[in-house]
XYZ file of C-alpha atoms in Angstrom:
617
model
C -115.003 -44.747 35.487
C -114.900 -43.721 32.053
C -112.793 -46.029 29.137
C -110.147 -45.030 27.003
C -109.436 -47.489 24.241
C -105.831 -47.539 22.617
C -105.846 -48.467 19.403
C -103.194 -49.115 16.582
C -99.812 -50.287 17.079
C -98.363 -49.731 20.687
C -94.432 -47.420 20.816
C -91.874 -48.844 22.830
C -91.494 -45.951 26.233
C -94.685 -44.150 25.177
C -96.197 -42.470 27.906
C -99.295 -42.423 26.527
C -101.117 -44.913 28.866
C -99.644 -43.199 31.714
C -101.290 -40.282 30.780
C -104.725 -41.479 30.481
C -104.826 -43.190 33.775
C -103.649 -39.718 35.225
C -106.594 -37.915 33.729
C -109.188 -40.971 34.902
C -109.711 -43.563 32.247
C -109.569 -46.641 32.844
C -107.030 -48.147 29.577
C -107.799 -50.847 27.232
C -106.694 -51.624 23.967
C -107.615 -53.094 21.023
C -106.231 -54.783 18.060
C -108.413 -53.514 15.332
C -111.876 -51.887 14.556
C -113.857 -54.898 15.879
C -112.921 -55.435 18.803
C -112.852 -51.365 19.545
C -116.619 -51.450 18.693
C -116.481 -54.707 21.489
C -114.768 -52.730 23.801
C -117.038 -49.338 23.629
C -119.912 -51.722 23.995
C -118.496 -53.218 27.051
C -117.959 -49.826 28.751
C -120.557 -48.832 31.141
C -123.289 -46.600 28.806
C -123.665 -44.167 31.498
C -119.409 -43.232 31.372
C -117.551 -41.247 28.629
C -115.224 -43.260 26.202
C -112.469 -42.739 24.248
C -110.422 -43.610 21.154
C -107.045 -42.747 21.303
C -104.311 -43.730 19.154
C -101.226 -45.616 20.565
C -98.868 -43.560 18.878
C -100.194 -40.347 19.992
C -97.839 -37.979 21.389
C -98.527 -34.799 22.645
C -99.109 -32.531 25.785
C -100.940 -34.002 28.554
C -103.391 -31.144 28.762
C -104.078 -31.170 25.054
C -105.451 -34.940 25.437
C -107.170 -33.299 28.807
C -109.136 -30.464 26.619
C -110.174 -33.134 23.789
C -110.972 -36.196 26.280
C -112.169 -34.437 29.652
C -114.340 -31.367 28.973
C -117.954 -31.985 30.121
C -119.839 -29.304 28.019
C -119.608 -31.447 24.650
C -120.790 -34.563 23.915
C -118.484 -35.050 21.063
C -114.586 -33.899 21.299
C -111.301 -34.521 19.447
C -107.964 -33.640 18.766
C -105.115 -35.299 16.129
C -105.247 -38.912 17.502
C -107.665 -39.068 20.413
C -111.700 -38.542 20.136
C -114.010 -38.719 22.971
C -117.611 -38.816 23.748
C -119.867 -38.461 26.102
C -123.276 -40.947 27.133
C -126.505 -40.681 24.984
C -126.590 -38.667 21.520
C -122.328 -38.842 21.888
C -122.062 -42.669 22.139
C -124.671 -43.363 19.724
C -122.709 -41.356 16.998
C -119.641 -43.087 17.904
C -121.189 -46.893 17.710
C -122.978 -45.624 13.920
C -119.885 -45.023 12.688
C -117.616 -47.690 13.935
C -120.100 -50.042 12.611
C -119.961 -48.461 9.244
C -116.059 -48.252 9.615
C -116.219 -52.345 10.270
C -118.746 -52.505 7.108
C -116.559 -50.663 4.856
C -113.362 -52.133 5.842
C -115.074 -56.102 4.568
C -117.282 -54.456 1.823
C -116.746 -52.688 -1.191
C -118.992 -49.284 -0.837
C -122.505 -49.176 -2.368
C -123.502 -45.709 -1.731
C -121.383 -41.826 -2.244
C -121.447 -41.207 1.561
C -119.848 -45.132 2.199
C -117.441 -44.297 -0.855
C -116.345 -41.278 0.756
C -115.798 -42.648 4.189
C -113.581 -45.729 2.578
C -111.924 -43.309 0.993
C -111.124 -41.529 4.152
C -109.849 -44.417 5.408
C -107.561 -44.688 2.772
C -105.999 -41.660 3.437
C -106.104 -41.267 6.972
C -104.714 -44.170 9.290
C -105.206 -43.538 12.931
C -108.753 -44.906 13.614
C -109.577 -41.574 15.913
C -109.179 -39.464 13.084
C -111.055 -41.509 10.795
C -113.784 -41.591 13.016
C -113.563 -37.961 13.604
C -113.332 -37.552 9.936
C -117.180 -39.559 9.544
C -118.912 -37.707 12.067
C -117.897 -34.495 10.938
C -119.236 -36.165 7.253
C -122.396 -37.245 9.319
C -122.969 -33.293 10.184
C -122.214 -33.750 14.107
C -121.200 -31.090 16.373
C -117.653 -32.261 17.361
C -115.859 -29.687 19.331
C -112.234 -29.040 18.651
C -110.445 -27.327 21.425
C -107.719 -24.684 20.611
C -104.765 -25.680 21.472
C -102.567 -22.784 20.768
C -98.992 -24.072 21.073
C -99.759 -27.086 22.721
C -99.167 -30.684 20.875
C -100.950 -33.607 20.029
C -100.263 -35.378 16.991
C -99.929 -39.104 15.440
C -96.492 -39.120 14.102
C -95.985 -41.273 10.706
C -92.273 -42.304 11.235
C -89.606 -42.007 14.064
C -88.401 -38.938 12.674
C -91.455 -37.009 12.996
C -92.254 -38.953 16.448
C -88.718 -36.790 17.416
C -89.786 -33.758 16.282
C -93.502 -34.099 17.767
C -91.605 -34.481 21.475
C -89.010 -31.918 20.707
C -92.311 -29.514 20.522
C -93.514 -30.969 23.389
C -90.656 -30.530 25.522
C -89.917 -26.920 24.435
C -93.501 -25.589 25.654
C -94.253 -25.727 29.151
C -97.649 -27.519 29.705
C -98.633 -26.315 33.085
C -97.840 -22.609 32.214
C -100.344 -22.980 29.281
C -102.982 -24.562 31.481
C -102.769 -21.944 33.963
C -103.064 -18.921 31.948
C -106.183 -20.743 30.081
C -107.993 -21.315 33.787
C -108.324 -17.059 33.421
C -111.313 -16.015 31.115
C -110.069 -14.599 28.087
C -111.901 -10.933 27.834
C -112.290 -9.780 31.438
C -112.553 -6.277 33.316
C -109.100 -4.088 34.602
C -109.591 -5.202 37.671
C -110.117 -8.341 37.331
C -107.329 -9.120 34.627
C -104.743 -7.008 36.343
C -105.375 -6.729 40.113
C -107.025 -10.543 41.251
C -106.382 -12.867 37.969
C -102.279 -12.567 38.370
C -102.425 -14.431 41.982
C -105.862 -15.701 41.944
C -105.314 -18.589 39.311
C -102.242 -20.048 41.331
C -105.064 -20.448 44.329
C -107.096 -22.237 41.830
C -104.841 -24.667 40.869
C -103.373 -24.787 44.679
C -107.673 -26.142 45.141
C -107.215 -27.980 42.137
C -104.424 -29.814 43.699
C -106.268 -30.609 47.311
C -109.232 -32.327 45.173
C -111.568 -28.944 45.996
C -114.566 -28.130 43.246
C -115.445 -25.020 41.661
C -119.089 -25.284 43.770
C -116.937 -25.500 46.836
C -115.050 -22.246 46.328
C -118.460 -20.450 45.101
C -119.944 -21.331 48.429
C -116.820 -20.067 50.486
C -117.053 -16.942 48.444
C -120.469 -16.527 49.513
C -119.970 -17.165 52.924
C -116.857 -14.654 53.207
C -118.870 -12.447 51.073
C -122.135 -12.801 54.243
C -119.398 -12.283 56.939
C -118.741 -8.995 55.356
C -122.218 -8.062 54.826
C -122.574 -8.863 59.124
C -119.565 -6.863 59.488
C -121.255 -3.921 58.361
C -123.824 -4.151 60.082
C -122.098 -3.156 63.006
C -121.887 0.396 61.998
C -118.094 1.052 63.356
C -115.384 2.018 61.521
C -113.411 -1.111 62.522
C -116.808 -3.259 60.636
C -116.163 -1.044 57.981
C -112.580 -1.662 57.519
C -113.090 -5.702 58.321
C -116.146 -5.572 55.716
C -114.718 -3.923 52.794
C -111.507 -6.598 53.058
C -113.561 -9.194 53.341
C -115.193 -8.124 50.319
C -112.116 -8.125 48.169
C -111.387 -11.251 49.540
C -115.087 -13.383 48.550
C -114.217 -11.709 44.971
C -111.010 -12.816 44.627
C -112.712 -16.482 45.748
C -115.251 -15.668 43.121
C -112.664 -15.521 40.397
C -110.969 -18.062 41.614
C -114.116 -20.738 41.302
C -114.353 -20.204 37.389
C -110.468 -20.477 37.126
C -110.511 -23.540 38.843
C -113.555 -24.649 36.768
C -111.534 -23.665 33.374
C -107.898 -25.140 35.321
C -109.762 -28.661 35.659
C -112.320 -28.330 33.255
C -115.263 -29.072 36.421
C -117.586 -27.264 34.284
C -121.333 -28.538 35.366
C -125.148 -27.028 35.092
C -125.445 -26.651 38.990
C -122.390 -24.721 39.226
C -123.034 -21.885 36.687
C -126.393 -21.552 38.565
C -124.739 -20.950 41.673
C -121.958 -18.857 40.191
C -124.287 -16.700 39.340
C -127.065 -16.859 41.630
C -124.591 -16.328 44.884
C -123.070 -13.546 43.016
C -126.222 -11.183 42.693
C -127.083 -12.783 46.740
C -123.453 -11.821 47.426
C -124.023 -8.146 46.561
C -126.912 -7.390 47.506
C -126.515 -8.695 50.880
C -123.958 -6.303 51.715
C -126.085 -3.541 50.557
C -128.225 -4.767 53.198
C -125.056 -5.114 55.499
C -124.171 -1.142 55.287
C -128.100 -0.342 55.384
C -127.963 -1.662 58.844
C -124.758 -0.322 59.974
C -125.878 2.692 58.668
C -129.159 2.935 60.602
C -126.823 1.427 63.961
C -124.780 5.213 63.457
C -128.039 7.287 63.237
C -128.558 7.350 59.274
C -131.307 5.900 56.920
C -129.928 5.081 53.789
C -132.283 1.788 52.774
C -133.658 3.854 50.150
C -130.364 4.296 48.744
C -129.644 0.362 49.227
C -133.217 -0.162 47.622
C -132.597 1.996 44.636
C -128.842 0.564 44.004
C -130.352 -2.776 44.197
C -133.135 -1.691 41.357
C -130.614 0.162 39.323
C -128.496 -2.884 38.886
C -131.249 -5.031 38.730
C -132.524 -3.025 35.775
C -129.198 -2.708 34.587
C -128.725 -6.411 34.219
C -131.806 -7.180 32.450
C -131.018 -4.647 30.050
C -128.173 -6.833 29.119
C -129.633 -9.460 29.003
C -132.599 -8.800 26.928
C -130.391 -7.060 24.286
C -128.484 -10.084 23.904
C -131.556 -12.325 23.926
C -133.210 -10.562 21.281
C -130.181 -10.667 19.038
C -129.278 -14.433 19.651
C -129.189 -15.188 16.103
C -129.023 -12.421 14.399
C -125.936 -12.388 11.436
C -126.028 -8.248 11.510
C -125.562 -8.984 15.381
C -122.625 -11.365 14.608
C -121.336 -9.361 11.604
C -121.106 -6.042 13.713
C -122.038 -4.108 10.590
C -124.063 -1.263 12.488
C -122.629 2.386 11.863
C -122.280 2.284 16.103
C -120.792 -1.009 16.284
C -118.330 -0.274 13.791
C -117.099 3.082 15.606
C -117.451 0.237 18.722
C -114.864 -1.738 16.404
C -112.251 1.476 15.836
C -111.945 2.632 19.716
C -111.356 -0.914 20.335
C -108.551 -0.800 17.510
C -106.877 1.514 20.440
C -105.489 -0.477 23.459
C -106.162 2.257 26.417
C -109.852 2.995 25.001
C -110.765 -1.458 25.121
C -109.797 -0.711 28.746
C -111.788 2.486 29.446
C -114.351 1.234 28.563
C -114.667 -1.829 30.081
C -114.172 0.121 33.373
C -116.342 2.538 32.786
C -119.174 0.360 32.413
C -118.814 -0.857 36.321
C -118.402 -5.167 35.744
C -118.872 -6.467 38.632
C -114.643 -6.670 39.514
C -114.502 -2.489 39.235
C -118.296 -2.230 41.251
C -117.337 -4.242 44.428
C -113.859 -2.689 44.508
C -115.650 0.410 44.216
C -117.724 -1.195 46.686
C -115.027 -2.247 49.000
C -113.092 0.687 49.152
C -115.920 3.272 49.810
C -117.278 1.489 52.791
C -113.820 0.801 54.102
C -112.894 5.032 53.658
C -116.263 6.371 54.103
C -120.006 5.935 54.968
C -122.687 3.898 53.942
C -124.510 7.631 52.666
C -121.047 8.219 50.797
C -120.617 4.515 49.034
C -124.527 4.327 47.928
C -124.490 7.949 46.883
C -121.423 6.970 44.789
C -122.128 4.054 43.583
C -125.567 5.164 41.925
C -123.823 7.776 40.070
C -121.425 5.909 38.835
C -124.165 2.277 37.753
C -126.705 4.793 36.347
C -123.861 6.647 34.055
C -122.884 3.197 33.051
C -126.575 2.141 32.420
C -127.007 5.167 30.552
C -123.903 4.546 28.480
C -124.392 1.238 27.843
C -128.351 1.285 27.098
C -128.162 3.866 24.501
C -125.543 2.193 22.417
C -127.472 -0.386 22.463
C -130.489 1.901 21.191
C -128.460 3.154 18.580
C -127.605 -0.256 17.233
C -130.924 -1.291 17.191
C -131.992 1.872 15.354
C -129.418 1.113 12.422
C -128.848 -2.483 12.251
C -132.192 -3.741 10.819
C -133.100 -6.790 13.095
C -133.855 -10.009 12.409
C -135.389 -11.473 15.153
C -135.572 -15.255 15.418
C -138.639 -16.793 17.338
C -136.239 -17.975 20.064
C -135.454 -14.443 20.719
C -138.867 -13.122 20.663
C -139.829 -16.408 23.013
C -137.140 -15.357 25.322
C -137.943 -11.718 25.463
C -141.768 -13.059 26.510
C -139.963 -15.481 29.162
C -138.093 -12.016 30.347
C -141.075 -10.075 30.661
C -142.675 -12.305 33.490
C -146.244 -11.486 32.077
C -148.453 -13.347 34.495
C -152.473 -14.324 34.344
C -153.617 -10.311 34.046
C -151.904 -9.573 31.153
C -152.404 -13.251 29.560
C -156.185 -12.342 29.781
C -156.058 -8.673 28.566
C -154.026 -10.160 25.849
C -156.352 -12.542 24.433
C -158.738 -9.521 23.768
C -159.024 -8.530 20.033
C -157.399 -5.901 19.004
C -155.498 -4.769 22.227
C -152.491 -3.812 20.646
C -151.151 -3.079 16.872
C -147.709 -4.536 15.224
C -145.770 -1.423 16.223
C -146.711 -0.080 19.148
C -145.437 -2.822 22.109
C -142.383 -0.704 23.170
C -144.951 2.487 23.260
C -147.248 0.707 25.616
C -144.974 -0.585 27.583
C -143.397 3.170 28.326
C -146.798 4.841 28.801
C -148.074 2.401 31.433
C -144.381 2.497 33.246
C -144.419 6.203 33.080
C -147.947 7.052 33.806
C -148.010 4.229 36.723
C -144.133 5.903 38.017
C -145.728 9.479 38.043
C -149.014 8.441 39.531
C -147.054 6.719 42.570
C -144.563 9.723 42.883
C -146.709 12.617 42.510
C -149.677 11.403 44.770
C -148.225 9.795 47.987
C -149.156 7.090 50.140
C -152.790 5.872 50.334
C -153.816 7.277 47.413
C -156.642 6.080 45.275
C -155.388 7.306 42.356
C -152.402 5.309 41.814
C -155.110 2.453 41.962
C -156.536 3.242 39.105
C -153.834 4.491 36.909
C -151.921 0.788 38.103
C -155.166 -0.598 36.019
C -153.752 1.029 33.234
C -150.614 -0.194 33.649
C -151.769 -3.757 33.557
C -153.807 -2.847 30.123
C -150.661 -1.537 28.789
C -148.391 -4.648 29.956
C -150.843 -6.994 28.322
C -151.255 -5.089 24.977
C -147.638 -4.894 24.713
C -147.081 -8.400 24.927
C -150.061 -9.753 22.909
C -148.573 -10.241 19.921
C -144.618 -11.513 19.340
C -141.678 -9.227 20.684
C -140.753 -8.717 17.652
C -139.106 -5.208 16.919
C -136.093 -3.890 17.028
C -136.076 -1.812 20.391
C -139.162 -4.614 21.681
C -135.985 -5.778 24.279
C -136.264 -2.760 26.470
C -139.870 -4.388 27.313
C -139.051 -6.213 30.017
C -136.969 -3.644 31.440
C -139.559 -1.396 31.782
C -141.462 -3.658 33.514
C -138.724 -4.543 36.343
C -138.146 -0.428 36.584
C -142.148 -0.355 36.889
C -142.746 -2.679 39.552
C -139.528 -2.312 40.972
C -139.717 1.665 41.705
C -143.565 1.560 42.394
C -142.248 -0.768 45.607
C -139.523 1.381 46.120
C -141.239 4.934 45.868
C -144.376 3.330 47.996
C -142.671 2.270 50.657
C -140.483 5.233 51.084
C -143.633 7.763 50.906
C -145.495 5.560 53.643
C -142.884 6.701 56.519
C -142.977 3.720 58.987
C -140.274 2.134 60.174
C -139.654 -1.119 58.720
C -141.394 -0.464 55.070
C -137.944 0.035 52.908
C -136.515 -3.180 54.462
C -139.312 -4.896 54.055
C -139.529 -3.177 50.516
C -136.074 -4.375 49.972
C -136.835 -7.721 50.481
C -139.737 -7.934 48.290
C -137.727 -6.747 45.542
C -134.883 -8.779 46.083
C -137.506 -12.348 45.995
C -138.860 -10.990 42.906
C -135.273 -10.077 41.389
C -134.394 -14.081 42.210
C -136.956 -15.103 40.381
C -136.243 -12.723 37.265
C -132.729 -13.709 37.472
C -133.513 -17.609 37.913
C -135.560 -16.994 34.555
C -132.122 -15.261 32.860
C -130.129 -18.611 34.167
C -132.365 -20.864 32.705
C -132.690 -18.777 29.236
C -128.681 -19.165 29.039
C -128.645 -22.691 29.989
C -131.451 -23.306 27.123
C -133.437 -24.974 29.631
C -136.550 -22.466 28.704
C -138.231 -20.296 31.091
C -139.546 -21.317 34.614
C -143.090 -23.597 34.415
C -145.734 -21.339 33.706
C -147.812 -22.170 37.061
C -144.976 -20.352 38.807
C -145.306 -17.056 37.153
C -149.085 -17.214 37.519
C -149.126 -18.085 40.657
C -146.646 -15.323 41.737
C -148.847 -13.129 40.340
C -146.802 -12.117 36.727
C -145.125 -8.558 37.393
C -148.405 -6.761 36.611
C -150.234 -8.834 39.471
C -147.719 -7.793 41.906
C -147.260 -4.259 40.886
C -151.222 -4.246 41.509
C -151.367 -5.846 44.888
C -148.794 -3.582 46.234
C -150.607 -0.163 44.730
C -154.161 -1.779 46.317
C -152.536 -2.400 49.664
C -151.052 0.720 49.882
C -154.185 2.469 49.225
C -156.411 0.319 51.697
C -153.828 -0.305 54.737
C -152.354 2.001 57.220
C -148.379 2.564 56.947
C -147.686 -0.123 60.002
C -149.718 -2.743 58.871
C -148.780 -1.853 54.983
C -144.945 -2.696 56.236
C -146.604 -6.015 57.770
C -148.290 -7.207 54.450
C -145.021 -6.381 52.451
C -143.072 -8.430 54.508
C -145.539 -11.111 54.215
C -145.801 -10.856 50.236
C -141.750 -11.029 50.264
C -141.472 -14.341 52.383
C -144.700 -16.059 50.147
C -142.782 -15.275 46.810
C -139.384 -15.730 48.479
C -140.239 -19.465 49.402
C -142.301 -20.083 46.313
C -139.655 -18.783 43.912
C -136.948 -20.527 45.750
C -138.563 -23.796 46.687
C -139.179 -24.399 42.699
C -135.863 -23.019 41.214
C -133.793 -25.357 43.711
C -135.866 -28.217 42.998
C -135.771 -27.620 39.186
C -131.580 -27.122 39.021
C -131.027 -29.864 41.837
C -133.022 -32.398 39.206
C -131.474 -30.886 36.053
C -127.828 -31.701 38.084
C -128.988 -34.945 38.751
C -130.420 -35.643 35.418
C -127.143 -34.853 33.715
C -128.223 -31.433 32.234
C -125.470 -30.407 29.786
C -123.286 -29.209 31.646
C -122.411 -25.449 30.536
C -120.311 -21.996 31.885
C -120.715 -18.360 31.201
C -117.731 -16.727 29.601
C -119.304 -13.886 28.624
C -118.053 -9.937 30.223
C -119.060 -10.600 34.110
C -121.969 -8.715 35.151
């Protein structure tokens, strides 16, 4: 249990004890600096502690956001300061035991002199101990707390006025409209967020977790998928519902994470892991109802599957390649600032955050489509509408990149690498001199995607040719990433490589005409898209990439690309549709086996815990 330590002077009626029992702590107090430092070290080391001043008065949730949240191991607001076990405590003990050294000595050094002096002029012992760390350089997150209160009152009069503000705001009201993510899709804000947070906090209130929701939204979300699969119009109806229902369980699970601040490593991975399993299992739902009523349509589930796929990693690399980047931050490109004055004009913010297709506008798209129409109609749909939105959003991207001169950091360029998946083929056409020159990555990279693309498309199934021109392709994907990712349009690399392997599955299997190859197809892609996806989780959580024996040993995205082109040109159609179902269940366990095991430990280990605010996917 973690320890909250009251210090100062205790107020007659103060609820302030109260209030940290409600939110956990186990109380103690203590008379003076001393025995505060006695008390922390008496705490168990492996449990959060806090410093909270007795006079404190405030909102409840206010002392919640500074005491509670997991992501930071160092958090205060006026009066109360809390941190977490390892590099959190350790800062905490350093300075108490200079705040005990300069409250018996007189200071023999500037950075002493300035921390007596702080304790001259501020005298609530969580402030002054906020007040050295932030002199120490630490990262001590300060939550906003908008109209909420928390403050150390000086004299009874200002104690009155401190409760008159906390009596005149309603605390629960401001909780619940912070459990909804501040910049979110129409949909989402205006259609599932209104009702959806009061079924977070009803969770919050029955002692259920964020992970627990995400799983029942994934669940609901499977039911669906099986209720398309039954090809009837009833299955349909029944499968589009229970669509709108796993999303509405979807938002709920980061509400309820942001209502009681449950925020943990494990969860974001699941968050986001179920929600690309969600999606594209009901793709594969209305594939099979579709084929039950007479229709194949698992190219179109295939190629919606690789659009969004490709999509995805678009976003992501553009972001990864300008983590860091002060013209990034600044917004200062002639495209971001036009970005800047459409925003400036409320319908437009909305327009185009619809137009885009986040994931809340896609699955009601989604929903409603399969509920009205067919399978056919909603993939036939929905690929207009993802690849205008891909379109859209790729080339502003292009066109910031183009006039914002980039400053890549080597984190970026590292994480650009991780994103590319390069496996032991390209490593070793890499290491050969003079493979590729400073600026011609992206160039490579497009050739050997378009040549290999054409090859597959123009020449059919069990031809020799693609063979040879896939050699090329893994040339080009090693000379492109030989030397640092390092220019400014060097993130559409590993795009191009997911739309190159990706569509030579896709195009292969649908030119070899046996039954079974596009499932089997779509399952290949959708192990390998885990594992690309599992590398984007762990990027975000700044956990690095996955070990490097993984990506060799599922072959890098150049290895794959080639085994599939070499089967298809040595194996009949029927026992091509074997060996790709094979190949999907080898990477499907290997990929999966190792990115359980790695976020089960990191859980365990007490990874930082951490949650994606960002526009949903």
């Amino acid at each position: 249990m973690p320890t909250a330590i009251l210090t100062g002077q205790p107020v007659p009626g103060s609820s302030i004890e109260g209030d940290l029992r409600s939110l956990g702590f186990d109380v103690r107090s203590a008379t003076d600096v001393a025995d505060t430092e006695t008390l922390i070290a008496e705490s168990p080391c492996d449990e959060r502690v806090a410093v909270v001043d007795a006079r404190f008065v405030g909102h409840l949730h206010a002392l919640r956001l500074g005491l509670t949240d997991p992501r930071f191991p160092l958090a205060a607001v006026p009066g109360a300061l809390s941190a977490q076990p390892g590099a959190g405590r350790t800062a905490l003990t350093r300075v108490l035991a200079r705040e005990i050294s300069a409250s018996g000595d007189a200071p023999t050094n500037p950075g002493k002199a300035a921390f007596a002096a702080s304790a001259v002029a501020v005298d609530s012992l969580a402030d002054r101990i906020a007040f050295a760390l932030d002199a120490d350089g630490a990262d001590i997150h300060r939550p906003g707390l908008g109209s909420l209160t928390a403050a150390v009152p000086a004299d009874p009069e200002a104690r009155d006025e401190a409760r008159r503000a906390v009596a005149a705001v309603d605390d629960e009201a401001v909780r619940l409209k912070s459990a909804v993510k501040s910049r979110d899709g129409f949909f989402t804000t205006f259609c599932v967020s209104p009702y959806s947070r009061y079924l977070a906090r009803w969770c919050a209130r029955r002692g259920l977790t964020p992970n627990q929701v995400t799983t029942a939204s994934l669940l609901t979300a499977l039911i669906a998928a099986g209720c398309a699969a039954t090809g009837t119009r009833g299955g349909y109806v029944t499968a589009g519902l229970l669509l709108l229902v796993s999303f509405v369980l979807d938002c709920a699970d980061g509400q309820l994470a942001r209502y009681s601040l449950q925020y943990s490593t494990l969860g974001a991975w699941l968050d986001a892991t179920f929600d690309r399993a969600k999606e594209y299992a009901f793709y594969a739902g209305l594939a099979l109802g579709a084929a039950r009523a007479g229709d194949d349509v698992w190219a179109l589930a295939l190629g919606a599957m690789v659009l969004q796929s490709c999509r995805h990693v678009v976003d992501f690399a553009f972001n990864e390649a300008n983590a860091g980047d002060p013209a990034a931050t600044a917004n200062t490109s002639p495209t971001a600032a036009l970005s800047d004055r459409l925003d400036g004009v409320g319908w437009t913010v909305w327009v185009r955050r619809m137009i885009v297709l986040p994931i809340g506008e896609r699955w009601a798209l989604i929903a409603v489509l399969t509920a009205l129409t067919t399978p056919r109609a909603t993939f036939t749909v929905l690929l207009v509408g993802c690849g205008f939105a891909a379109t859209y959003t790729t080339a502003g991207r292009v066109l910031r990149s183009l006039t914002r001169k980039a400053q890549r950091t080597e984190r970026a360029a590292q994480a650009l690498a991780d994103l590319a998946d390069s496996g032991p083929l390209a490593e070793l056409v890499g290491r050969v001199p003079g493979r590729t020159t400073g600026g011609s990555r992206l160039l490579l990279a497009l050739e050997g995607t378009a040549v290999l693309i054409f090859a597959v498309w123009a020449c059919g199934y069990g031809s020799p040719i693609p063979v040879a021109l896939s050699v090329l392709y893994v040339l080009s994907a090693g000379g492109a990433v030989a030397l640092p990712l390092m220019g400014r349009l060097d993130w559409l690399v590993p795009p191009l490589f997911r739309a190159a392997e990706y569509g030579t599955v896709l195009l292969l299997a649908g030119k070899a005409e046996a039954n079974g190859a596009l499932p089997a197809a779509f399952g290949l892609v959708a192990a390998v898209a885990y594992h690309h996806y599992d590398t984007v989780y762990r990027i975000r959580g700044n956990a690095g990439a996955p070990p490097r024996w993984l990506v060799r040993a599922s072959g890098g995205h150049e290895g794959r690309t080639l085994v599939v082109v070499v089967l298809a040109a040595l194996l009949t159609a029927s026992q091509f549709v074997v060996a790709l179902t094979v190949l999907a269940v080898a990477v499907a366990l290997l990929v999966l086996a190792e990115s359980i095991r790695y976020w089960v430990i990191a859980h365990q280990g007490g990874a930082p815990a951490v949650h994606d605010e960002g526009v949903p996917a």
